[in-house]
JSON list of C-alpha atoms in Angstrom, two decimals:
[
{"chain": "A", "resi": 1, "resn": "UNK", "atom": "CA", "xyz": [83.55, 14.02, -12.55]},
{"chain": "A", "resi": 2, "resn": "UNK", "atom": "CA", "xyz": [80.17, 15.64, -12.95]},
{"chain": "A", "resi": 3, "resn": "UNK", "atom": "CA", "xyz": [77.31, 15.82, -10.45]},
{"chain": "A", "resi": 4, "resn": "UNK", "atom": "CA", "xyz": [75.00, 15.88, -13.46]},
{"chain": "A", "resi": 5, "resn": "UNK", "atom": "CA", "xyz": [75.56, 14.10, -16.74]},
{"chain": "A", "resi": 6, "resn": "UNK", "atom": "CA", "xyz": [73.61, 13.58, -19.95]},
{"chain": "A", "resi": 7, "resn": "UNK", "atom": "CA", "xyz": [72.46, 10.08, -20.67]},
{"chain": "A", "resi": 8, "resn": "UNK", "atom": "CA", "xyz": [74.93, 8.05, -22.71]},
{"chain": "A", "resi": 9, "resn": "UNK", "atom": "CA", "xyz": [75.21, 4.47, -23.90]},
{"chain": "A", "resi": 10, "resn": "UNK", "atom": "CA", "xyz": [74.14, 1.86, -21.37]},
{"chain": "A", "resi": 11, "resn": "UNK", "atom": "CA", "xyz": [77.33, 0.86, -19.50]},
{"chain": "A", "resi": 12, "resn": "UNK", "atom": "CA", "xyz": [78.40, -2.76, -19.48]},
{"chain": "A", "resi": 13, "resn": "UNK", "atom": "CA", "xyz": [78.58, -4.02, -15.92]},
{"chain": "A", "resi": 14, "resn": "UNK", "atom": "CA", "xyz": [77.56, -7.67, -16.02]},
{"chain": "A", "resi": 15, "resn": "UNK", "atom": "CA", "xyz": [80.03, -10.44, -15.08]},
{"chain": "A", "resi": 16, "resn": "UNK", "atom": "CA", "xyz": [81.96, -11.56, -18.10]},
{"chain": "A", "resi": 17, "resn": "UNK", "atom": "CA", "xyz": [84.65, -14.10, -18.87]},
{"chain": "A", "resi": 18, "resn": "UNK", "atom": "CA", "xyz": [88.05, -12.88, -20.00]},
{"chain": "A", "resi": 19, "resn": "UNK", "atom": "CA", "xyz": [90.01, -14.61, -22.73]},
{"chain": "A", "resi": 20, "resn": "UNK", "atom": "CA", "xyz": [93.17, -16.46, -21.83]},
{"chain": "A", "resi": 21, "resn": "UNK", "atom": "CA", "xyz": [94.68, -17.47, -18.47]},
{"chain": "A", "resi": 22, "resn": "UNK", "atom": "CA", "xyz": [93.52, -15.52, -15.45]},
{"chain": "A", "resi": 23, "resn": "UNK", "atom": "CA", "xyz": [94.66, -15.73, -11.80]},
{"chain": "A", "resi": 24, "resn": "UNK", "atom": "CA", "xyz": [91.03, -15.44, -10.70]},
{"chain": "A", "resi": 25, "resn": "UNK", "atom": "CA", "xyz": [87.92, -17.46, -11.37]},
{"chain": "A", "resi": 26, "resn": "UNK", "atom": "CA", "xyz": [86.72, -16.11, -14.72]},
{"chain": "A", "resi": 27, "resn": "UNK", "atom": "CA", "xyz": [83.19, -15.90, -13.35]},
{"chain": "A", "resi": 28, "resn": "UNK", "atom": "CA", "xyz": [84.43, -13.30, -10.85]},
{"chain": "A", "resi": 29, "resn": "UNK", "atom": "CA", "xyz": [85.44, -10.74, -13.46]},
{"chain": "A", "resi": 30, "resn": "UNK", "atom": "CA", "xyz": [83.28, -7.61, -13.73]},
{"chain": "A", "resi": 31, "resn": "UNK", "atom": "CA", "xyz": [83.55, -4.86, -16.31]},
{"chain": "A", "resi": 32, "resn": "UNK", "atom": "CA", "xyz": [82.31, -1.29, -16.37]},
{"chain": "A", "resi": 33, "resn": "UNK", "atom": "CA", "xyz": [82.52, 0.66, -19.60]},
{"chain": "A", "resi": 34, "resn": "UNK", "atom": "CA", "xyz": [80.91, 3.88, -20.74]},
{"chain": "A", "resi": 35, "resn": "UNK", "atom": "CA", "xyz": [79.48, 6.64, -18.57]},
{"chain": "A", "resi": 36, "resn": "UNK", "atom": "CA", "xyz": [79.06, 5.86, -14.88]},
{"chain": "A", "resi": 37, "resn": "UNK", "atom": "CA", "xyz": [75.51, 6.87, -13.99]},
{"chain": "A", "resi": 38, "resn": "UNK", "atom": "CA", "xyz": [72.94, 5.74, -11.43]},
{"chain": "A", "resi": 39, "resn": "UNK", "atom": "CA", "xyz": [71.93, 2.60, -13.34]},
{"chain": "A", "resi": 40, "resn": "UNK", "atom": "CA", "xyz": [75.53, 1.57, -13.96]},
{"chain": "A", "resi": 41, "resn": "UNK", "atom": "CA", "xyz": [76.47, 2.12, -10.32]},
{"chain": "A", "resi": 42, "resn": "UNK", "atom": "CA", "xyz": [73.48, 0.18, -9.00]},
{"chain": "A", "resi": 43, "resn": "UNK", "atom": "CA", "xyz": [74.16, -2.77, -11.31]},
{"chain": "A", "resi": 44, "resn": "UNK", "atom": "CA", "xyz": [77.87, -2.90, -10.51]},
{"chain": "A", "resi": 45, "resn": "UNK", "atom": "CA", "xyz": [77.35, -2.56, -6.76]},
{"chain": "A", "resi": 46, "resn": "UNK", "atom": "CA", "xyz": [74.79, -5.37, -6.84]},
{"chain": "A", "resi": 47, "resn": "UNK", "atom": "CA", "xyz": [77.18, -7.62, -8.76]},
{"chain": "A", "resi": 48, "resn": "UNK", "atom": "CA", "xyz": [80.07, -6.82, -6.42]},
{"chain": "A", "resi": 49, "resn": "UNK", "atom": "CA", "xyz": [78.02, -7.57, -3.31]},
{"chain": "A", "resi": 50, "resn": "UNK", "atom": "CA", "xyz": [76.64, -10.77, -4.82]},
{"chain": "A", "resi": 51, "resn": "UNK", "atom": "CA", "xyz": [80.08, -12.12, -5.71]},
{"chain": "A", "resi": 52, "resn": "UNK", "atom": "CA", "xyz": [81.40, -11.22, -2.25]},
{"chain": "A", "resi": 53, "resn": "UNK", "atom": "CA", "xyz": [78.50, -13.11, -0.68]},
{"chain": "A", "resi": 54, "resn": "UNK", "atom": "CA", "xyz": [78.91, -16.36, -2.59]},
{"chain": "A", "resi": 55, "resn": "UNK", "atom": "CA", "xyz": [82.69, -16.68, -2.22]},
{"chain": "A", "resi": 56, "resn": "UNK", "atom": "CA", "xyz": [85.76, -15.17, -0.57]},
{"chain": "A", "resi": 57, "resn": "UNK", "atom": "CA", "xyz": [87.74, -15.55, -3.81]},
{"chain": "A", "resi": 58, "resn": "UNK", "atom": "CA", "xyz": [89.20, -12.35, -5.32]},
{"chain": "A", "resi": 59, "resn": "UNK", "atom": "CA", "xyz": [87.21, -10.18, -7.71]},
{"chain": "A", "resi": 60, "resn": "UNK", "atom": "CA", "xyz": [88.65, -8.57, -10.84]},
{"chain": "A", "resi": 61, "resn": "UNK", "atom": "CA", "xyz": [87.11, -5.27, -11.96]},
{"chain": "A", "resi": 62, "resn": "UNK", "atom": "CA", "xyz": [88.02, -4.07, -15.47]},
{"chain": "A", "resi": 63, "resn": "UNK", "atom": "CA", "xyz": [87.45, -0.33, -16.06]},
{"chain": "A", "resi": 64, "resn": "UNK", "atom": "CA", "xyz": [87.13, 1.40, -19.43]},
{"chain": "A", "resi": 65, "resn": "UNK", "atom": "CA", "xyz": [85.22, 4.59, -18.70]},
{"chain": "A", "resi": 66, "resn": "UNK", "atom": "CA", "xyz": [85.40, 8.32, -19.47]},
{"chain": "A", "resi": 67, "resn": "UNK", "atom": "CA", "xyz": [83.86, 9.06, -16.07]},
{"chain": "A", "resi": 68, "resn": "UNK", "atom": "CA", "xyz": [80.43, 10.02, -14.84]},
{"chain": "A", "resi": 69, "resn": "UNK", "atom": "CA", "xyz": [78.61, 11.16, -11.73]},
{"chain": "A", "resi": 70, "resn": "UNK", "atom": "CA", "xyz": [80.59, 11.96, -8.58]},
{"chain": "A", "resi": 71, "resn": "UNK", "atom": "CA", "xyz": [78.09, 10.32, -6.23]},
{"chain": "A", "resi": 72, "resn": "UNK", "atom": "CA", "xyz": [78.08, 7.13, -8.32]},
{"chain": "A", "resi": 73, "resn": "UNK", "atom": "CA", "xyz": [81.86, 6.94, -8.43]},
{"chain": "A", "resi": 74, "resn": "UNK", "atom": "CA", "xyz": [82.09, 7.42, -4.67]},
{"chain": "A", "resi": 75, "resn": "UNK", "atom": "CA", "xyz": [79.39, 4.80, -4.06]},
{"chain": "A", "resi": 76, "resn": "UNK", "atom": "CA", "xyz": [81.26, 2.18, -6.09]},
{"chain": "A", "resi": 77, "resn": "UNK", "atom": "CA", "xyz": [84.58, 3.17, -4.50]},
{"chain": "A", "resi": 78, "resn": "UNK", "atom": "CA", "xyz": [83.21, 2.82, -0.97]},
{"chain": "A", "resi": 79, "resn": "UNK", "atom": "CA", "xyz": [81.44, -0.45, -1.78]},
{"chain": "A", "resi": 80, "resn": "UNK", "atom": "CA", "xyz": [84.72, -2.02, -2.91]},
{"chain": "A", "resi": 81, "resn": "UNK", "atom": "CA", "xyz": [86.44, -0.88, 0.29]},
{"chain": "A", "resi": 82, "resn": "UNK", "atom": "CA", "xyz": [83.86, -2.50, 2.54]},
{"chain": "A", "resi": 83, "resn": "UNK", "atom": "CA", "xyz": [83.75, -5.86, 0.73]},
{"chain": "A", "resi": 84, "resn": "UNK", "atom": "CA", "xyz": [85.35, -8.74, 2.70]},
{"chain": "A", "resi": 85, "resn": "UNK", "atom": "CA", "xyz": [87.25, -9.91, -0.42]},
{"chain": "A", "resi": 86, "resn": "UNK", "atom": "CA", "xyz": [90.25, -8.71, -2.39]},
{"chain": "A", "resi": 87, "resn": "UNK", "atom": "CA", "xyz": [89.41, -6.64, -5.45]},
{"chain": "A", "resi": 88, "resn": "UNK", "atom": "CA", "xyz": [91.89, -5.92, -8.23]},
{"chain": "A", "resi": 89, "resn": "UNK", "atom": "CA", "xyz": [91.06, -2.96, -10.47]},
{"chain": "A", "resi": 90, "resn": "UNK", "atom": "CA", "xyz": [92.38, -2.86, -14.03]},
{"chain": "A", "resi": 91, "resn": "UNK", "atom": "CA", "xyz": [92.19, 0.16, -16.33]},
{"chain": "A", "resi": 92, "resn": "UNK", "atom": "CA", "xyz": [91.98, -1.11, -19.90]},
{"chain": "A", "resi": 93, "resn": "UNK", "atom": "CA", "xyz": [91.53, 1.74, -22.37]},
{"chain": "A", "resi": 94, "resn": "UNK", "atom": "CA", "xyz": [90.71, 4.72, -20.19]},
{"chain": "A", "resi": 95, "resn": "UNK", "atom": "CA", "xyz": [90.07, 5.41, -16.54]},
{"chain": "A", "resi": 96, "resn": "UNK", "atom": "CA", "xyz": [89.05, 9.06, -16.52]},
{"chain": "A", "resi": 97, "resn": "UNK", "atom": "CA", "xyz": [87.46, 11.06, -13.73]},
{"chain": "A", "resi": 98, "resn": "UNK", "atom": "CA", "xyz": [85.09, 8.76, -11.79]},
{"chain": "A", "resi": 99, "resn": "UNK", "atom": "CA", "xyz": [86.75, 5.79, -13.50]},
{"chain": "A", "resi": 100, "resn": "UNK", "atom": "CA", "xyz": [90.11, 6.81, -12.02]},
{"chain": "A", "resi": 101, "resn": "UNK", "atom": "CA", "xyz": [88.47, 7.26, -8.62]},
{"chain": "A", "resi": 102, "resn": "UNK", "atom": "CA", "xyz": [86.97, 3.77, -8.66]},
{"chain": "A", "resi": 103, "resn": "UNK", "atom": "CA", "xyz": [90.35, 2.31, -9.63]},
{"chain": "A", "resi": 104, "resn": "UNK", "atom": "CA", "xyz": [91.87, 3.69, -6.41]},
{"chain": "A", "resi": 105, "resn": "UNK", "atom": "CA", "xyz": [89.67, 1.37, -4.33]},
{"chain": "A", "resi": 106, "resn": "UNK", "atom": "CA", "xyz": [91.39, -1.74, -5.65]},
{"chain": "A", "resi": 107, "resn": "UNK", "atom": "CA", "xyz": [93.64, -3.65, -3.29]},
{"chain": "A", "resi": 108, "resn": "UNK", "atom": "CA", "xyz": [95.89, -3.87, -6.34]},
{"chain": "A", "resi": 109, "resn": "UNK", "atom": "CA", "xyz": [95.54, -1.22, -9.06]},
{"chain": "A", "resi": 110, "resn": "UNK", "atom": "CA", "xyz": [96.70, -2.10, -12.55]},
{"chain": "A", "resi": 111, "resn": "UNK", "atom": "CA", "xyz": [96.51, -0.62, -16.05]},
{"chain": "A", "resi": 112, "resn": "UNK", "atom": "CA", "xyz": [97.52, -1.86, -19.46]},
{"chain": "A", "resi": 113, "resn": "UNK", "atom": "CA", "xyz": [100.49, -0.47, -21.35]},
{"chain": "A", "resi": 114, "resn": "UNK", "atom": "CA", "xyz": [98.59, 1.92, -23.60]},
{"chain": "A", "resi": 115, "resn": "UNK", "atom": "CA", "xyz": [95.78, 2.92, -21.25]},
{"chain": "A", "resi": 116, "resn": "UNK", "atom": "CA", "xyz": [95.33, 6.42, -19.83]},
{"chain": "A", "resi": 117, "resn": "UNK", "atom": "CA", "xyz": [94.15, 7.83, -16.52]},
{"chain": "A", "resi": 118, "resn": "UNK", "atom": "CA", "xyz": [92.82, 11.37, -16.12]},
{"chain": "A", "resi": 119, "resn": "UNK", "atom": "CA", "xyz": [91.95, 13.63, -13.20]},
{"chain": "A", "resi": 120, "resn": "UNK", "atom": "CA", "xyz": [89.92, 16.84, -13.30]},
{"chain": "A", "resi": 121, "resn": "UNK", "atom": "CA", "xyz": [87.92, 19.08, -11.01]},
{"chain": "A", "resi": 122, "resn": "UNK", "atom": "CA", "xyz": [84.29, 18.44, -10.14]},
{"chain": "A", "resi": 123, "resn": "UNK", "atom": "CA", "xyz": [82.07, 20.13, -12.72]},
{"chain": "A", "resi": 124, "resn": "UNK", "atom": "CA", "xyz": [78.39, 21.03, -12.83]},
{"chain": "A", "resi": 125, "resn": "UNK", "atom": "CA", "xyz": [75.97, 20.93, -15.73]},
{"chain": "A", "resi": 126, "resn": "UNK", "atom": "CA", "xyz": [73.00, 23.30, -15.64]},
{"chain": "A", "resi": 127, "resn": "UNK", "atom": "CA", "xyz": [69.74, 22.95, -17.51]},
{"chain": "A", "resi": 128, "resn": "UNK", "atom": "CA", "xyz": [67.93, 26.26, -17.72]},
{"chain": "A", "resi": 129, "resn": "UNK", "atom": "CA", "xyz": [68.30, 29.19, -15.33]},
{"chain": "A", "resi": 130, "resn": "UNK", "atom": "CA", "xyz": [69.65, 29.15, -11.77]},
{"chain": "A", "resi": 131, "resn": "UNK", "atom": "CA", "xyz": [69.38, 31.75, -9.01]},
{"chain": "A", "resi": 132, "resn": "UNK", "atom": "CA", "xyz": [72.36, 33.23, -7.21]},
{"chain": "A", "resi": 133, "resn": "UNK", "atom": "CA", "xyz": [71.62, 31.39, -3.96]},
{"chain": "A", "resi": 134, "resn": "UNK", "atom": "CA", "xyz": [71.46, 28.10, -5.84]},
{"chain": "A", "resi": 135, "resn": "UNK", "atom": "CA", "xyz": [74.77, 28.81, -7.56]},
{"chain": "A", "resi": 136, "resn": "UNK", "atom": "CA", "xyz": [76.41, 29.57, -4.21]},
{"chain": "A", "resi": 137, "resn": "UNK", "atom": "CA", "xyz": [75.10, 26.31, -2.78]},
{"chain": "A", "resi": 138, "resn": "UNK", "atom": "CA", "xyz": [76.36, 24.35, -5.79]},
{"chain": "A", "resi": 139, "resn": "UNK", "atom": "CA", "xyz": [79.82, 25.91, -5.48]},
{"chain": "A", "resi": 140, "resn": "UNK", "atom": "CA", "xyz": [79.95, 25.05, -1.75]},
{"chain": "A", "resi": 141, "resn": "UNK", "atom": "CA", "xyz": [78.84, 21.46, -2.34]},
{"chain": "A", "resi": 142, "resn": "UNK", "atom": "CA", "xyz": [81.25, 20.92, -5.21]},
{"chain": "A", "resi": 143, "resn": "UNK", "atom": "CA", "xyz": [84.16, 22.31, -3.21]},
{"chain": "A", "resi": 144, "resn": "UNK", "atom": "CA", "xyz": [83.35, 19.77, -0.52]},
{"chain": "A", "resi": 145, "resn": "UNK", "atom": "CA", "xyz": [83.16, 16.94, -3.08]},
{"chain": "A", "resi": 146, "resn": "UNK", "atom": "CA", "xyz": [86.44, 18.06, -4.60]},
{"chain": "A", "resi": 147, "resn": "UNK", "atom": "CA", "xyz": [88.07, 17.99, -1.18]},
{"chain": "A", "resi": 148, "resn": "UNK", "atom": "CA", "xyz": [86.87, 14.44, -0.57]},
{"chain": "A", "resi": 149, "resn": "UNK", "atom": "CA", "xyz": [88.21, 13.27, -3.93]},
{"chain": "A", "resi": 150, "resn": "UNK", "atom": "CA", "xyz": [91.58, 14.97, -3.42]},
{"chain": "A", "resi": 151, "resn": "UNK", "atom": "CA", "xyz": [91.85, 13.29, -0.02]},
{"chain": "A", "resi": 152, "resn": "UNK", "atom": "CA", "xyz": [91.20, 9.84, -1.48]},
{"chain": "A", "resi": 153, "resn": "UNK", "atom": "CA", "xyz": [93.88, 10.23, -4.15]},
{"chain": "A", "resi": 154, "resn": "UNK", "atom": "CA", "xyz": [96.38, 11.83, -1.77]},
{"chain": "A", "resi": 155, "resn": "UNK", "atom": "CA", "xyz": [96.05, 9.03, 0.78]},
{"chain": "A", "resi": 156, "resn": "UNK", "atom": "CA", "xyz": [96.20, 6.21, -1.74]},
{"chain": "A", "resi": 157, "resn": "UNK", "atom": "CA", "xyz": [98.94, 7.65, -3.96]},
{"chain": "A", "resi": 158, "resn": "UNK", "atom": "CA", "xyz": [101.06, 9.03, -1.09]},
{"chain": "A", "resi": 159, "resn": "UNK", "atom": "CA", "xyz": [101.13, 12.40, -2.81]},
{"chain": "A", "resi": 160, "resn": "UNK", "atom": "CA", "xyz": [100.57, 15.82, -1.18]},
{"chain": "A", "resi": 161, "resn": "UNK", "atom": "CA", "xyz": [97.08, 17.22, -1.62]},
{"chain": "A", "resi": 162, "resn": "UNK", "atom": "CA", "xyz": [98.48, 20.25, -3.41]},
{"chain": "A", "resi": 163, "resn": "UNK", "atom": "CA", "xyz": [99.83, 17.94, -6.13]},
{"chain": "A", "resi": 164, "resn": "UNK", "atom": "CA", "xyz": [96.45, 16.22, -6.54]},
{"chain": "A", "resi": 165, "resn": "UNK", "atom": "CA", "xyz": [94.73, 19.62, -6.63]},
{"chain": "A", "resi": 166, "resn": "UNK", "atom": "CA", "xyz": [97.11, 20.81, -9.33]},
{"chain": "A", "resi": 167, "resn": "UNK", "atom": "CA", "xyz": [96.53, 17.69, -11.43]},
{"chain": "A", "resi": 168, "resn": "UNK", "atom": "CA", "xyz": [92.75, 18.11, -11.18]},
{"chain": "A", "resi": 169, "resn": "UNK", "atom": "CA", "xyz": [92.92, 21.82, -12.03]},
{"chain": "A", "resi": 170, "resn": "UNK", "atom": "CA", "xyz": [95.06, 21.09, -15.10]},
{"chain": "A", "resi": 171, "resn": "UNK", "atom": "CA", "xyz": [92.91, 18.11, -16.17]},
{"chain": "A", "resi": 172, "resn": "UNK", "atom": "CA", "xyz": [96.06, 16.04, -16.12]},
{"chain": "A", "resi": 173, "resn": "UNK", "atom": "CA", "xyz": [96.22, 12.82, -18.11]},
{"chain": "A", "resi": 174, "resn": "UNK", "atom": "CA", "xyz": [98.70, 10.06, -17.27]},
{"chain": "A", "resi": 175, "resn": "UNK", "atom": "CA", "xyz": [100.04, 7.23, -19.36]},
{"chain": "A", "resi": 176, "resn": "UNK", "atom": "CA", "xyz": [100.78, 3.90, -17.70]},
{"chain": "A", "resi": 177, "resn": "UNK", "atom": "CA", "xyz": [104.43, 4.57, -16.87]},
{"chain": "A", "resi": 178, "resn": "UNK", "atom": "CA", "xyz": [103.77, 8.02, -15.40]},
{"chain": "A", "resi": 179, "resn": "UNK", "atom": "CA", "xyz": [100.74, 6.77, -13.46]},
{"chain": "A", "resi": 180, "resn": "UNK", "atom": "CA", "xyz": [102.92, 4.07, -11.93]},
{"chain": "A", "resi": 181, "resn": "UNK", "atom": "CA", "xyz": [105.62, 6.60, -11.04]},
{"chain": "A", "resi": 182, "resn": "UNK", "atom": "CA", "xyz": [103.10, 8.93, -9.37]},
{"chain": "A", "resi": 183, "resn": "UNK", "atom": "CA", "xyz": [101.51, 6.14, -7.34]},
{"chain": "A", "resi": 184, "resn": "UNK", "atom": "CA", "xyz": [98.20, 6.16, -9.19]},
{"chain": "A", "resi": 185, "resn": "UNK", "atom": "CA", "xyz": [98.56, 2.45, -10.00]},
{"chain": "A", "resi": 186, "resn": "UNK", "atom": "CA", "xyz": [100.59, -0.41, -8.54]},
{"chain": "A", "resi": 187, "resn": "UNK", "atom": "CA", "xyz": [101.58, -2.14, -11.75]},
{"chain": "A", "resi": 188, "resn": "UNK", "atom": "CA", "xyz": [101.36, -2.27, -15.54]},
{"chain": "A", "resi": 189, "resn": "UNK", "atom": "CA", "xyz": [99.88, -5.24, -17.38]},
{"chain": "A", "resi": 190, "resn": "UNK", "atom": "CA", "xyz": [102.25, -6.09, -20.26]},
{"chain": "A", "resi": 191, "resn": "UNK", "atom": "CA", "xyz": [101.14, -7.56, -23.58]},
{"chain": "A", "resi": 192, "resn": "UNK", "atom": "CA", "xyz": [100.82, -11.33, -23.48]},
{"chain": "A", "resi": 193, "resn": "UNK", "atom": "CA", "xyz": [103.77, -13.32, -24.75]},
{"chain": "A", "resi": 194, "resn": "UNK", "atom": "CA", "xyz": [102.28, -15.50, -27.47]},
{"chain": "A", "resi": 195, "resn": "UNK", "atom": "CA", "xyz": [104.53, -18.45, -28.37]},
{"chain": "A", "resi": 196, "resn": "UNK", "atom": "CA", "xyz": [105.41, -18.72, -32.02]},
{"chain": "A", "resi": 197, "resn": "UNK", "atom": "CA", "xyz": [103.82, -21.63, -33.81]},
{"chain": "A", "resi": 198, "resn": "UNK", "atom": "CA", "xyz": [106.31, -24.31, -34.71]},
{"chain": "A", "resi": 199, "resn": "UNK", "atom": "CA", "xyz": [106.73, -24.65, -38.48]},
{"chain": "A", "resi": 200, "resn": "UNK", "atom": "CA", "xyz": [105.04, -27.67, -39.99]},
{"chain": "A", "resi": 201, "resn": "UNK", "atom": "CA", "xyz": [107.65, -30.19, -41.13]},
{"chain": "A", "resi": 202, "resn": "UNK", "atom": "CA", "xyz": [107.60, -30.98, -44.86]},
{"chain": "A", "resi": 203, "resn": "UNK", "atom": "CA", "xyz": [105.62, -34.05, -45.84]},
{"chain": "A", "resi": 204, "resn": "UNK", "atom": "CA", "xyz": [107.64, -37.13, -46.62]},
{"chain": "A", "resi": 205, "resn": "UNK", "atom": "CA", "xyz": [107.56, -38.44, -50.20]}
]
């Protein structure tokens, strides 16, 4: 998760209908894909708050993101926690960095069979030169952010902070089964069972 991040493709955050049966109202499905920046966070937070205002029905948040800004990830995470409705988070594709953090806010955290989740330390991107005092301040601030993030994962996953710290330091990636085992998600979404089409009987002469 990076305090600063270059501009990428505009993330998709508008409500969208999912194909096939869904336990929730299809109009209460939100998706976030691409880099999580200020615009993406503002749009998603607005949509979350709007849906929570119009109905107490559950919200489904689908995540496919390589990460983004720490502050934006924390803002979305905290918004989900204070909503008066149940929110299910689903990682479909990748939930890296800030995407993994947002997923932890779900009352139920899911990921698909072939998705991946990744943790890493807070990083900083510099443009141009920086003085020593500025560098010291950045290190202090990022250590504090890292501590907050480790605390969130440790509490939600029921893992010791030293384990979370080690995963972040190693930039550890988890497949669905391992993420479930380590408490990073609550369940795995299996492929849909599509019934075979009955053969067409031969035409009578």
